């Protein structure tokens, strides 16, 4: 069984390109979520103070 | 996979379906167990059922706008975004669970999992993570009641509807329709922190709208559902019974649409628009009842929601009208609330 499993897998150009786009999307989403949490907290704190 | 064993005559069909459905990675290349995949961000967006999400976003926004408490613009955006992501997450979970049947239905076979671009387990992970983000974000942007309602809605759609009801009862979309009816109630709860008669009425409008909407589609797509063993009303009770039930639901829907005028949620603008819209809905439902929609065998492999044979025209017209109806009736409520805000 094990001899059929390749030791390394070389991603194709299309796979690498897709992975790159996914990574960028994840980075943007996480940055957006951080901004979301920050602004929401500030807005709620300002609302509670005002 | 408990639902498959509970389904009406589904066991054999389900096992055949699963056997016939190759793992999505099989479409890629022989060494695809090691593949990092070619899924693009757009494929993940497609997992979130953007068309359904647009309806959820709109009705949730109306719930927020119609509530008697004004919400700051940023908070409103944050609430809507959270609900949209939650709705999308439940769509991804639904696509994960229904991958076997989606692969065989003309309407759904081009979804990311049947197409082989996204693996089922990836869709499951994506759905779970996005659900958690959505509920967390809504709890921060509004309150725990709204976040709890969103969590329950995701659970209801993914587990109660997709896993337990869809493959086991022709009343699947009657009960499961509750999942689509919650968003305005969540919007209302996010603004006010409570559930009131008005928010229940908003829920009821969508809840009662869902059966005629989906059964109108099922009448001319019955072959598609039958092929994969989904017990939709036309397949189980027959087209005549379904057509009558569509009209009966349209009557009850028209009655519930009067309630907002009585509670003060809707004024004369809503009253006039809702009256006209319901007259149209009743007329089209009546035509469906008296038509022979669903009588012809549906052997087409047509992916379009609107392509239809001549005999099924009444059902197609009601399906198309029902989408405009829901947007318009909620739009009337929103317009009235916005006008009240401007005048006040």
mmCIF file of C-alpha atoms in Angstrom:
data_model
loop_
_atom_site.group_PDB
_atom_site.id
_atom_site.type_symbol
_atom_site.label_atom_id
_atom_site.label_comp_id
_atom_site.label_asym_id
_atom_site.label_seq_id
_atom_site.Cartn_x
_atom_site.Cartn_y
_atom_site.Cartn_z
ATOM 1 C CA UNK A 1 0.000 0.000 0.000
ATOM 2 C CA UNK A 2 2.596 2.524 1.125
ATOM 3 C CA UNK A 3 4.737 2.194 -2.002
ATOM 4 C CA UNK A 4 1.869 3.675 -4.049
ATOM 5 C CA UNK A 5 1.806 6.855 -2.020
ATOM 6 C CA UNK A 6 4.107 9.529 -3.434
ATOM 7 C CA UNK A 7 6.423 11.086 -0.882
ATOM 8 C CA UNK A 8 5.806 14.577 -2.211
ATOM 9 C CA UNK A 9 3.066 16.135 -4.226
ATOM 10 C CA UNK A 10 3.927 18.931 -6.602
ATOM 11 C CA UNK A 11 0.966 21.330 -6.869
ATOM 12 C CA UNK A 12 0.046 22.415 -10.362
ATOM 13 C CA UNK A 13 0.246 26.058 -11.425
ATOM 14 C CA UNK A 14 -3.569 26.314 -11.280
ATOM 15 C CA UNK A 15 -3.609 24.919 -7.733
ATOM 16 C CA UNK A 16 -0.924 27.321 -6.571
ATOM 17 C CA UNK A 17 -2.770 30.253 -8.123
ATOM 18 C CA UNK A 18 -6.039 29.205 -6.464
ATOM 19 C CA UNK A 19 -4.312 28.727 -3.113
ATOM 20 C CA UNK A 20 -2.781 32.177 -3.378
ATOM 21 C CA UNK A 21 -6.198 33.708 -4.002
ATOM 22 C CA UNK A 22 -7.696 31.784 -1.090
ATOM 23 C CA UNK A 23 -4.911 32.991 1.197
ATOM 24 C CA UNK A 24 -5.500 36.604 0.171
ATOM 25 C CA UNK A 25 -9.254 36.212 0.746
ATOM 26 C CA UNK A 26 -8.676 34.703 4.203
ATOM 27 C CA UNK A 27 -6.245 37.500 5.112
ATOM 28 C CA UNK A 28 -8.735 40.142 3.982
ATOM 29 C CA UNK A 29 -11.571 38.472 5.881
ATOM 30 C CA UNK A 30 -9.547 38.249 9.085
ATOM 31 C CA UNK A 31 -8.433 41.870 8.783
ATOM 32 C CA UNK A 32 -12.061 42.878 8.149
ATOM 33 C CA UNK A 33 -13.185 40.913 11.192
ATOM 34 C CA UNK A 34 -10.588 42.654 13.373
ATOM 35 C CA UNK A 35 -11.775 46.024 12.070
ATOM 36 C CA UNK A 36 -15.386 44.930 12.636
ATOM 37 C CA UNK A 37 -14.732 44.011 16.274
ATOM 38 C CA UNK A 38 -12.754 47.188 16.913
ATOM 39 C CA UNK A 39 -15.282 49.598 15.380
ATOM 40 C CA UNK A 40 -18.237 47.758 16.952
ATOM 41 C CA UNK A 41 -16.666 47.986 20.396
ATOM 42 C CA UNK A 42 -15.861 51.685 19.941
ATOM 43 C CA UNK A 43 -19.390 52.415 18.658
ATOM 44 C CA UNK A 44 -21.019 50.589 21.564
ATOM 45 C CA UNK A 45 -18.731 52.202 24.107
ATOM 46 C CA UNK A 46 -19.455 55.654 22.641
ATOM 47 C CA UNK A 47 -23.204 54.884 22.677
ATOM 48 C CA UNK A 48 -23.065 53.777 26.318
ATOM 49 C CA UNK A 49 -21.078 56.870 27.335
ATOM 50 C CA UNK A 50 -23.262 59.281 25.358
ATOM 51 C CA UNK B 1 -27.091 10.055 7.867
ATOM 52 C CA UNK B 2 -30.008 9.141 10.131
ATOM 53 C CA UNK B 3 -32.458 10.912 7.854
ATOM 54 C CA UNK B 4 -31.660 8.588 4.997
ATOM 55 C CA UNK B 5 -32.799 5.593 7.006
ATOM 56 C CA UNK B 6 -35.971 7.409 8.002
ATOM 57 C CA UNK B 7 -36.834 8.562 4.522
ATOM 58 C CA UNK B 8 -39.813 7.251 2.591
ATOM 59 C CA UNK B 9 -38.496 4.543 0.310
ATOM 60 C CA UNK B 10 -35.203 6.276 0.475
ATOM 61 C CA UNK B 11 -32.769 3.681 1.727
ATOM 62 C CA UNK B 12 -32.111 1.998 -1.574
ATOM 63 C CA UNK B 13 -32.145 5.217 -3.501
ATOM 64 C CA UNK B 14 -29.830 6.898 -1.029
ATOM 65 C CA UNK B 15 -27.226 4.143 -1.092
ATOM 66 C CA UNK B 16 -27.301 4.105 -4.881
ATOM 67 C CA UNK B 17 -26.969 7.848 -4.869
ATOM 68 C CA UNK B 18 -23.950 7.772 -2.592
ATOM 69 C CA UNK B 19 -22.348 5.005 -4.621
ATOM 70 C CA UNK B 20 -22.965 6.893 -7.838
ATOM 71 C CA UNK B 21 -21.587 10.103 -6.424
ATOM 72 C CA UNK B 22 -17.825 10.184 -6.715
ATOM 73 C CA UNK B 23 -15.807 12.108 -4.201
ATOM 74 C CA UNK B 24 -15.380 15.626 -5.606
ATOM 75 C CA UNK B 25 -11.621 15.189 -5.672
ATOM 76 C CA UNK B 26 -12.075 12.362 -8.179
ATOM 77 C CA UNK B 27 -12.911 14.951 -10.815
ATOM 78 C CA UNK B 28 -9.546 16.614 -10.446
ATOM 79 C CA UNK B 29 -6.729 14.147 -11.037
ATOM 80 C CA UNK B 30 -5.638 10.705 -9.859
ATOM 81 C CA UNK B 31 -3.336 12.015 -7.137
ATOM 82 C CA UNK B 32 -5.969 14.419 -5.890
ATOM 83 C CA UNK B 33 -5.896 13.061 -2.327
ATOM 84 C CA UNK B 34 -2.796 15.198 -2.045
ATOM 85 C CA UNK B 35 -4.125 18.056 -4.134
ATOM 86 C CA UNK B 36 -4.398 21.473 -2.534
ATOM 87 C CA UNK B 37 -7.431 22.056 -4.765
ATOM 88 C CA UNK B 38 -8.436 24.677 -7.277
ATOM 89 C CA UNK B 39 -11.305 26.253 -5.336
ATOM 90 C CA UNK B 40 -11.446 30.028 -5.747
ATOM 91 C CA UNK B 41 -12.930 32.452 -3.190
ATOM 92 C CA UNK B 42 -15.915 32.741 -5.566
ATOM 93 C CA UNK B 43 -16.625 29.026 -5.058
ATOM 94 C CA UNK B 44 -16.830 29.573 -1.311
ATOM 95 C CA UNK B 45 -19.128 32.527 -1.908
ATOM 96 C CA UNK B 46 -21.335 30.265 -4.068
ATOM 97 C CA UNK B 47 -21.503 27.822 -1.129
ATOM 98 C CA UNK B 48 -23.248 30.577 0.822
ATOM 99 C CA UNK B 49 -26.255 30.608 -1.557
ATOM 100 C CA UNK B 50 -26.046 34.337 -2.403
ATOM 101 C CA UNK B 51 -29.578 34.485 -3.866
ATOM 102 C CA UNK B 52 -31.110 33.157 -0.645
ATOM 103 C CA UNK B 53 -28.769 35.425 1.311
ATOM 104 C CA UNK B 54 -30.123 38.503 -0.511
ATOM 105 C CA UNK B 55 -33.665 37.699 0.667
ATOM 106 C CA UNK B 56 -32.431 37.085 4.207
ATOM 107 C CA UNK B 57 -30.501 40.368 4.231
ATOM 108 C CA UNK B 58 -33.502 42.308 2.973
ATOM 109 C CA UNK B 59 -36.041 40.845 5.412
ATOM 110 C CA UNK B 60 -33.618 41.205 8.345
ATOM 111 C CA UNK B 61 -33.062 44.832 7.381
ATOM 112 C CA UNK B 62 -36.839 45.401 7.325
ATOM 113 C CA UNK B 63 -37.059 43.853 10.814
ATOM 114 C CA UNK B 64 -34.442 46.360 11.983
ATOM 115 C CA UNK B 65 -36.051 49.326 10.229
ATOM 116 C CA UNK B 66 -39.607 48.494 11.339
ATOM 117 C CA UNK B 67 -38.602 48.061 14.994
ATOM 118 C CA UNK B 68 -39.552 50.980 17.251
ATOM 119 C CA UNK B 69 -35.940 51.496 18.327
ATOM 120 C CA UNK B 70 -33.506 53.339 16.074
ATOM 121 C CA UNK B 71 -30.130 51.718 15.555
ATOM 122 C CA UNK B 72 -26.912 53.595 14.623
ATOM 123 C CA UNK B 73 -25.851 53.117 11.015
ATOM 124 C CA UNK B 74 -22.649 51.195 11.780
ATOM 125 C CA UNK B 75 -24.431 48.877 14.194
ATOM 126 C CA UNK B 76 -27.144 48.288 11.599
ATOM 127 C CA UNK B 77 -24.526 47.341 9.006
ATOM 128 C CA UNK B 78 -22.769 45.063 11.505
ATOM 129 C CA UNK B 79 -26.042 43.330 12.395
ATOM 130 C CA UNK B 80 -27.006 42.817 8.738
ATOM 131 C CA UNK B 81 -23.527 41.516 7.888
ATOM 132 C CA UNK B 82 -23.635 39.046 10.784
ATOM 133 C CA UNK B 83 -27.055 37.745 9.792
ATOM 134 C CA UNK B 84 -25.942 37.470 6.137
ATOM 135 C CA UNK B 85 -22.858 35.464 7.094
ATOM 136 C CA UNK B 86 -24.969 33.246 9.358
ATOM 137 C CA UNK B 87 -27.419 32.607 6.522
ATOM 138 C CA UNK B 88 -24.531 31.856 4.170
ATOM 139 C CA UNK B 89 -22.967 29.492 6.686
ATOM 140 C CA UNK B 90 -26.198 27.528 7.005
ATOM 141 C CA UNK B 91 -26.314 27.375 3.184
ATOM 142 C CA UNK B 92 -22.816 25.861 3.144
ATOM 143 C CA UNK B 93 -23.827 23.282 5.759
ATOM 144 C CA UNK B 94 -26.902 22.440 3.663
ATOM 145 C CA UNK B 95 -24.745 22.009 0.553
ATOM 146 C CA UNK B 96 -22.374 19.723 2.485
ATOM 147 C CA UNK B 97 -25.206 17.483 3.655
ATOM 148 C CA UNK B 98 -27.101 17.496 0.352
ATOM 149 C CA UNK B 99 -24.068 17.002 -1.914
ATOM 150 C CA UNK B 100 -25.290 13.553 -2.974
ATOM 151 C CA UNK B 101 -28.683 14.743 -4.187
ATOM 152 C CA UNK B 102 -27.419 18.083 -5.516
ATOM 153 C CA UNK B 103 -25.208 16.154 -7.934
ATOM 154 C CA UNK B 104 -28.287 14.636 -9.562
ATOM 155 C CA UNK B 105 -30.701 17.549 -9.716
ATOM 156 C CA UNK B 106 -30.558 19.774 -12.800
ATOM 157 C CA UNK B 107 -31.123 22.870 -10.660
ATOM 158 C CA UNK B 108 -28.250 22.139 -8.258
ATOM 159 C CA UNK B 109 -25.695 20.005 -10.077
ATOM 160 C CA UNK B 110 -23.486 22.995 -10.862
ATOM 161 C CA UNK B 111 -22.982 23.856 -7.197
ATOM 162 C CA UNK B 112 -19.335 23.840 -6.017
ATOM 163 C CA UNK B 113 -19.383 20.388 -4.348
ATOM 164 C CA UNK B 114 -21.056 18.405 -7.174
ATOM 165 C CA UNK B 115 -18.829 20.255 -9.651
ATOM 166 C CA UNK B 116 -15.808 19.013 -7.733
ATOM 167 C CA UNK B 117 -14.269 22.371 -6.913
ATOM 168 C CA UNK B 118 -14.910 22.210 -3.163
ATOM 169 C CA UNK B 119 -14.631 19.000 -1.112
ATOM 170 C CA UNK B 120 -17.628 18.154 1.123
ATOM 171 C CA UNK B 121 -15.523 18.160 4.291
ATOM 172 C CA UNK B 122 -14.131 21.580 3.364
ATOM 173 C CA UNK B 123 -17.677 22.915 2.964
ATOM 174 C CA UNK B 124 -18.561 21.501 6.392
ATOM 175 C CA UNK B 125 -15.542 23.162 8.016
ATOM 176 C CA UNK B 126 -16.287 26.422 6.220
ATOM 177 C CA UNK B 127 -19.935 26.319 7.350
ATOM 178 C CA UNK B 128 -19.085 25.613 10.985
ATOM 179 C CA UNK B 129 -16.405 28.335 11.169
ATOM 180 C CA UNK B 130 -18.583 30.952 9.468
ATOM 181 C CA UNK B 131 -21.518 30.059 11.754
ATOM 182 C CA UNK B 132 -19.328 30.654 14.806
ATOM 183 C CA UNK B 133 -18.053 33.965 13.406
ATOM 184 C CA UNK B 134 -21.590 35.111 12.566
ATOM 185 C CA UNK B 135 -23.079 34.330 15.999
ATOM 186 C CA UNK B 136 -20.090 35.868 17.793
ATOM 187 C CA UNK B 137 -20.241 38.996 15.631
ATOM 188 C CA UNK B 138 -23.995 39.416 16.173
ATOM 189 C CA UNK B 139 -23.640 39.033 19.932
ATOM 190 C CA UNK B 140 -21.040 41.833 19.882
ATOM 191 C CA UNK B 141 -23.026 44.080 17.551
ATOM 192 C CA UNK B 142 -26.412 43.679 19.266
ATOM 193 C CA UNK B 143 -27.450 41.325 22.063
ATOM 194 C CA UNK B 144 -27.502 37.680 23.130
ATOM 195 C CA UNK B 145 -31.167 37.210 22.209
ATOM 196 C CA UNK B 146 -30.512 38.074 18.566
ATOM 197 C CA UNK B 147 -27.321 35.992 18.546
ATOM 198 C CA UNK B 148 -29.181 33.066 20.115
ATOM 199 C CA UNK B 149 -31.934 33.347 17.507
ATOM 200 C CA UNK B 150 -29.317 33.353 14.731
ATOM 201 C CA UNK B 151 -27.624 30.270 16.201
ATOM 202 C CA UNK B 152 -30.999 28.535 16.453
ATOM 203 C CA UNK B 153 -31.829 29.483 12.852
ATOM 204 C CA UNK B 154 -28.560 27.981 11.578
ATOM 205 C CA UNK B 155 -29.211 24.831 13.621
ATOM 206 C CA UNK B 156 -32.813 24.668 12.405
ATOM 207 C CA UNK B 157 -31.858 24.948 8.734
ATOM 208 C CA UNK B 158 -28.834 22.650 8.832
ATOM 209 C CA UNK B 159 -30.091 19.969 11.224
ATOM 210 C CA UNK B 160 -33.894 20.108 11.523
ATOM 211 C CA UNK B 161 -34.612 20.930 7.877
ATOM 212 C CA UNK B 162 -31.659 19.518 5.898
ATOM 213 C CA UNK B 163 -30.941 16.403 7.958
ATOM 214 C CA UNK B 164 -34.289 15.483 9.507
ATOM 215 C CA UNK B 165 -37.152 16.869 7.430
ATOM 216 C CA UNK B 166 -36.082 17.288 3.817
ATOM 217 C CA UNK B 167 -35.773 13.595 2.981
ATOM 218 C CA UNK B 168 -38.489 12.271 5.252
ATOM 219 C CA UNK B 169 -41.732 14.267 4.928
ATOM 220 C CA UNK B 170 -43.654 16.184 2.248
ATOM 221 C CA UNK B 171 -44.164 18.858 4.903
ATOM 222 C CA UNK B 172 -40.396 19.484 4.825
ATOM 223 C CA UNK B 173 -40.625 23.035 3.563
ATOM 224 C CA UNK B 174 -43.691 23.867 5.701
ATOM 225 C CA UNK B 175 -41.773 23.255 8.939
ATOM 226 C CA UNK B 176 -38.355 24.003 7.467
ATOM 227 C CA UNK B 177 -39.693 27.307 6.192
ATOM 228 C CA UNK B 178 -39.312 28.614 9.736
ATOM 229 C CA UNK B 179 -35.561 28.909 9.110
ATOM 230 C CA UNK B 180 -36.189 31.419 6.329
ATOM 231 C CA UNK B 181 -38.776 33.234 8.428
ATOM 232 C CA UNK B 182 -36.504 34.023 11.370
ATOM 233 C CA UNK B 183 -34.322 36.820 9.840
ATOM 234 C CA UNK B 184 -36.803 39.705 10.342
ATOM 235 C CA UNK B 185 -37.372 38.464 13.882
ATOM 236 C CA UNK B 186 -33.602 38.444 14.433
ATOM 237 C CA UNK B 187 -33.370 41.976 13.026
ATOM 238 C CA UNK B 188 -36.180 43.103 15.321
ATOM 239 C CA UNK B 189 -34.590 41.382 18.344
ATOM 240 C CA UNK B 190 -31.222 42.957 17.493
ATOM 241 C CA UNK B 191 -32.820 46.408 17.616
ATOM 242 C CA UNK B 192 -35.157 45.990 20.587
ATOM 243 C CA UNK B 193 -33.754 43.076 22.579
ATOM 244 C CA UNK B 194 -37.145 41.368 22.632
ATOM 245 C CA UNK B 195 -39.635 39.294 20.660
ATOM 246 C CA UNK B 196 -43.012 40.993 20.215
ATOM 247 C CA UNK B 197 -46.294 40.342 18.401
ATOM 248 C CA UNK B 198 -45.067 42.489 15.507
ATOM 249 C CA UNK B 199 -41.905 40.452 15.036
ATOM 250 C CA UNK B 200 -43.956 37.251 15.216
ATOM 251 C CA UNK B 201 -46.215 38.643 12.476
ATOM 252 C CA UNK B 202 -43.166 39.323 10.281
ATOM 253 C CA UNK B 203 -42.104 35.734 10.928
ATOM 254 C CA UNK B 204 -45.584 34.433 10.069
ATOM 255 C CA UNK B 205 -45.711 36.286 6.742
ATOM 256 C CA UNK B 206 -42.584 34.486 5.490
ATOM 257 C CA UNK B 207 -43.569 31.216 7.159
ATOM 258 C CA UNK B 208 -46.940 31.138 5.356
ATOM 259 C CA UNK B 209 -45.447 32.419 2.102
ATOM 260 C CA UNK B 210 -42.901 29.580 1.915
ATOM 261 C CA UNK B 211 -45.190 26.601 1.088
ATOM 262 C CA UNK B 212 -46.981 28.185 -1.909
ATOM 263 C CA UNK B 213 -43.641 29.576 -3.123
ATOM 264 C CA UNK B 214 -41.805 26.231 -3.036
ATOM 265 C CA UNK B 215 -44.743 24.052 -4.040
ATOM 266 C CA UNK B 216 -45.308 26.213 -7.124
ATOM 267 C CA UNK B 217 -41.690 25.418 -8.083
ATOM 268 C CA UNK B 218 -42.076 21.763 -7.095
ATOM 269 C CA UNK B 219 -45.127 21.408 -9.368
ATOM 270 C CA UNK B 220 -43.003 21.970 -12.460
ATOM 271 C CA UNK B 221 -39.766 20.539 -11.064
ATOM 272 C CA UNK B 222 -41.390 17.434 -9.537
ATOM 273 C CA UNK B 223 -39.342 15.099 -11.732
ATOM 274 C CA UNK B 224 -36.137 16.570 -10.398
ATOM 275 C CA UNK B 225 -37.144 15.979 -6.775
ATOM 276 C CA UNK B 226 -38.592 12.540 -7.519
ATOM 277 C CA UNK B 227 -35.374 11.461 -9.229
ATOM 278 C CA UNK B 228 -33.446 11.891 -5.974
ATOM 279 C CA UNK B 229 -36.244 10.677 -3.694
ATOM 280 C CA UNK B 230 -37.102 13.985 -2.029
ATOM 281 C CA UNK B 231 -40.724 13.657 -0.877
ATOM 282 C CA UNK B 232 -42.104 16.976 -2.106
ATOM 283 C CA UNK B 233 -45.852 17.498 -1.864
ATOM 284 C CA UNK B 234 -46.600 16.941 -5.614
ATOM 285 C CA UNK B 235 -44.748 13.595 -5.538
ATOM 286 C CA UNK B 236 -46.386 12.336 -2.359
ATOM 287 C CA UNK B 237 -49.932 13.775 -2.297
ATOM 288 C CA UNK B 238 -50.202 14.483 -6.008
ATOM 289 C CA UNK B 239 -50.446 17.688 -8.047
ATOM 290 C CA UNK B 240 -54.194 18.252 -7.405
ATOM 291 C CA UNK B 241 -53.794 18.193 -3.627
ATOM 292 C CA UNK B 242 -50.717 20.438 -3.883
ATOM 293 C CA UNK B 243 -52.549 22.970 -6.054
ATOM 294 C CA UNK B 244 -55.406 23.148 -3.547
ATOM 295 C CA UNK B 245 -52.997 23.525 -0.615
ATOM 296 C CA UNK B 246 -51.234 26.368 -2.435
ATOM 297 C CA UNK B 247 -54.529 28.251 -2.653
ATOM 298 C CA UNK B 248 -55.390 27.464 0.991
ATOM 299 C CA UNK B 249 -52.028 28.819 2.157
ATOM 300 C CA UNK B 250 -52.525 31.927 -0.019
ATOM 301 C CA UNK B 251 -55.816 32.609 1.816
ATOM 302 C CA UNK B 252 -54.207 32.300 5.250
ATOM 303 C CA UNK B 253 -51.264 34.433 4.084
ATOM 304 C CA UNK B 254 -53.648 37.175 2.940
ATOM 305 C CA UNK B 255 -55.346 37.072 6.355
ATOM 306 C CA UNK B 256 -52.078 37.359 8.312
ATOM 307 C CA UNK B 257 -51.032 40.315 6.143
ATOM 308 C CA UNK B 258 -53.931 42.290 7.645
ATOM 309 C CA UNK B 259 -52.497 41.983 11.163
ATOM 310 C CA UNK B 260 -49.750 44.644 10.757
ATOM 311 C CA UNK B 261 -52.472 47.218 9.998
ATOM 312 C CA UNK B 262 -54.271 46.227 13.205
ATOM 313 C CA UNK B 263 -51.155 46.343 15.400
ATOM 314 C CA UNK B 264 -49.928 49.626 13.916
ATOM 315 C CA UNK B 265 -46.791 48.081 12.412
ATOM 316 C CA UNK B 266 -48.096 48.993 8.967
ATOM 317 C CA UNK B 267 -50.149 52.058 8.056
ATOM 318 C CA UNK B 268 -52.233 52.975 5.009
ATOM 319 C CA UNK B 269 -49.303 52.709 2.576
ATOM 320 C CA UNK B 270 -48.641 49.156 3.694
ATOM 321 C CA UNK B 271 -52.390 48.422 3.761
ATOM 322 C CA UNK B 272 -52.921 49.448 0.132
ATOM 323 C CA UNK B 273 -49.782 47.750 -1.215
ATOM 324 C CA UNK B 274 -50.352 44.561 0.794
ATOM 325 C CA UNK B 275 -53.991 44.470 -0.328
ATOM 326 C CA UNK B 276 -53.047 44.708 -4.002
ATOM 327 C CA UNK B 277 -50.189 42.228 -3.659
ATOM 328 C CA UNK B 278 -52.419 39.710 -1.924
ATOM 329 C CA UNK B 279 -55.119 40.093 -4.560
ATOM 330 C CA UNK B 280 -52.484 39.200 -7.146
ATOM 331 C CA UNK B 281 -51.211 36.313 -5.037
ATOM 332 C CA UNK B 282 -54.721 34.952 -4.536
ATOM 333 C CA UNK B 283 -55.572 35.305 -8.238
ATOM 334 C CA UNK B 284 -52.406 33.465 -9.333
ATOM 335 C CA UNK B 285 -52.894 30.792 -6.659
ATOM 336 C CA UNK B 286 -56.484 30.319 -7.794
ATOM 337 C CA UNK B 287 -55.260 29.875 -11.372
ATOM 338 C CA UNK B 288 -52.758 27.281 -10.165
ATOM 339 C CA UNK B 289 -55.540 25.474 -8.266
ATOM 340 C CA UNK B 290 -57.715 25.355 -11.372
ATOM 341 C CA UNK B 291 -54.830 24.513 -13.725
ATOM 342 C CA UNK B 292 -53.307 21.154 -14.546
ATOM 343 C CA UNK B 293 -49.863 22.209 -13.357
ATOM 344 C CA UNK B 294 -47.690 19.273 -12.350
ATOM 345 C CA UNK B 295 -49.761 16.717 -14.299
ATOM 346 C CA UNK B 296 -47.187 16.243 -17.061
ATOM 347 C CA UNK B 297 -44.167 14.067 -16.437
ATOM 348 C CA UNK B 298 -41.119 16.275 -16.020
ATOM 349 C CA UNK B 299 -38.313 14.630 -17.921
ATOM 350 C CA UNK B 300 -36.450 17.794 -18.765
ATOM 351 C CA UNK B 301 -32.903 18.399 -17.636
ATOM 352 C CA UNK B 302 -33.458 22.126 -17.588
ATOM 353 C CA UNK B 303 -31.397 23.947 -14.973
ATOM 354 C CA UNK B 304 -33.397 27.184 -15.239
ATOM 355 C CA UNK B 305 -35.855 27.983 -12.476
ATOM 356 C CA UNK B 306 -38.208 29.607 -14.955
ATOM 357 C CA UNK B 307 -38.177 27.359 -18.049
ATOM 358 C CA UNK B 308 -41.503 25.567 -18.125
ATOM 359 C CA UNK B 309 -43.886 23.531 -20.264
ATOM 360 C CA UNK B 310 -47.163 25.189 -21.312
ATOM 361 C CA UNK B 311 -49.309 23.215 -18.835
ATOM 362 C CA UNK B 312 -47.185 24.371 -15.911
ATOM 363 C CA UNK B 313 -47.273 28.049 -16.791
ATOM 364 C CA UNK B 314 -49.608 28.986 -13.918
ATOM 365 C CA UNK B 315 -47.230 27.416 -11.373
ATOM 366 C CA UNK B 316 -44.204 29.142 -12.906
ATOM 367 C CA UNK B 317 -46.035 32.494 -12.863
ATOM 368 C CA UNK B 318 -46.936 32.088 -9.196
ATOM 369 C CA UNK B 319 -43.349 31.113 -8.336
ATOM 370 C CA UNK B 320 -41.945 34.199 -10.089
ATOM 371 C CA UNK B 321 -44.635 36.492 -8.621
ATOM 372 C CA UNK B 322 -44.096 35.140 -5.097
ATOM 373 C CA UNK B 323 -40.502 36.416 -5.094
ATOM 374 C CA UNK B 324 -41.600 39.918 -6.132
ATOM 375 C CA UNK B 325 -44.478 39.687 -3.625
ATOM 376 C CA UNK B 326 -42.211 39.083 -0.628
ATOM 377 C CA UNK B 327 -39.762 41.829 -1.559
ATOM 378 C CA UNK B 328 -42.640 44.249 -2.175
ATOM 379 C CA UNK B 329 -44.589 43.503 0.998
ATOM 380 C CA UNK B 330 -41.500 43.885 3.185
ATOM 381 C CA UNK B 331 -40.465 46.885 1.089
ATOM 382 C CA UNK B 332 -43.827 48.531 1.874
ATOM 383 C CA UNK B 333 -43.265 47.994 5.601
ATOM 384 C CA UNK B 334 -39.764 49.456 5.348
ATOM 385 C CA UNK B 335 -40.944 52.443 3.294
ATOM 386 C CA UNK B 336 -43.677 53.186 5.815
ATOM 387 C CA UNK B 337 -41.266 52.985 8.752
ATOM 388 C CA UNK B 338 -38.759 55.241 6.993
ATOM 389 C CA UNK B 339 -41.505 57.761 6.170
ATOM 390 C CA UNK B 340 -42.686 57.733 9.790
ATOM 391 C CA UNK B 341 -39.085 58.452 10.836
ATOM 392 C CA UNK B 342 -38.799 61.375 8.402
ATOM 393 C CA UNK B 343 -42.176 62.893 9.417
ATOM 394 C CA UNK B 344 -41.430 62.464 13.137
#
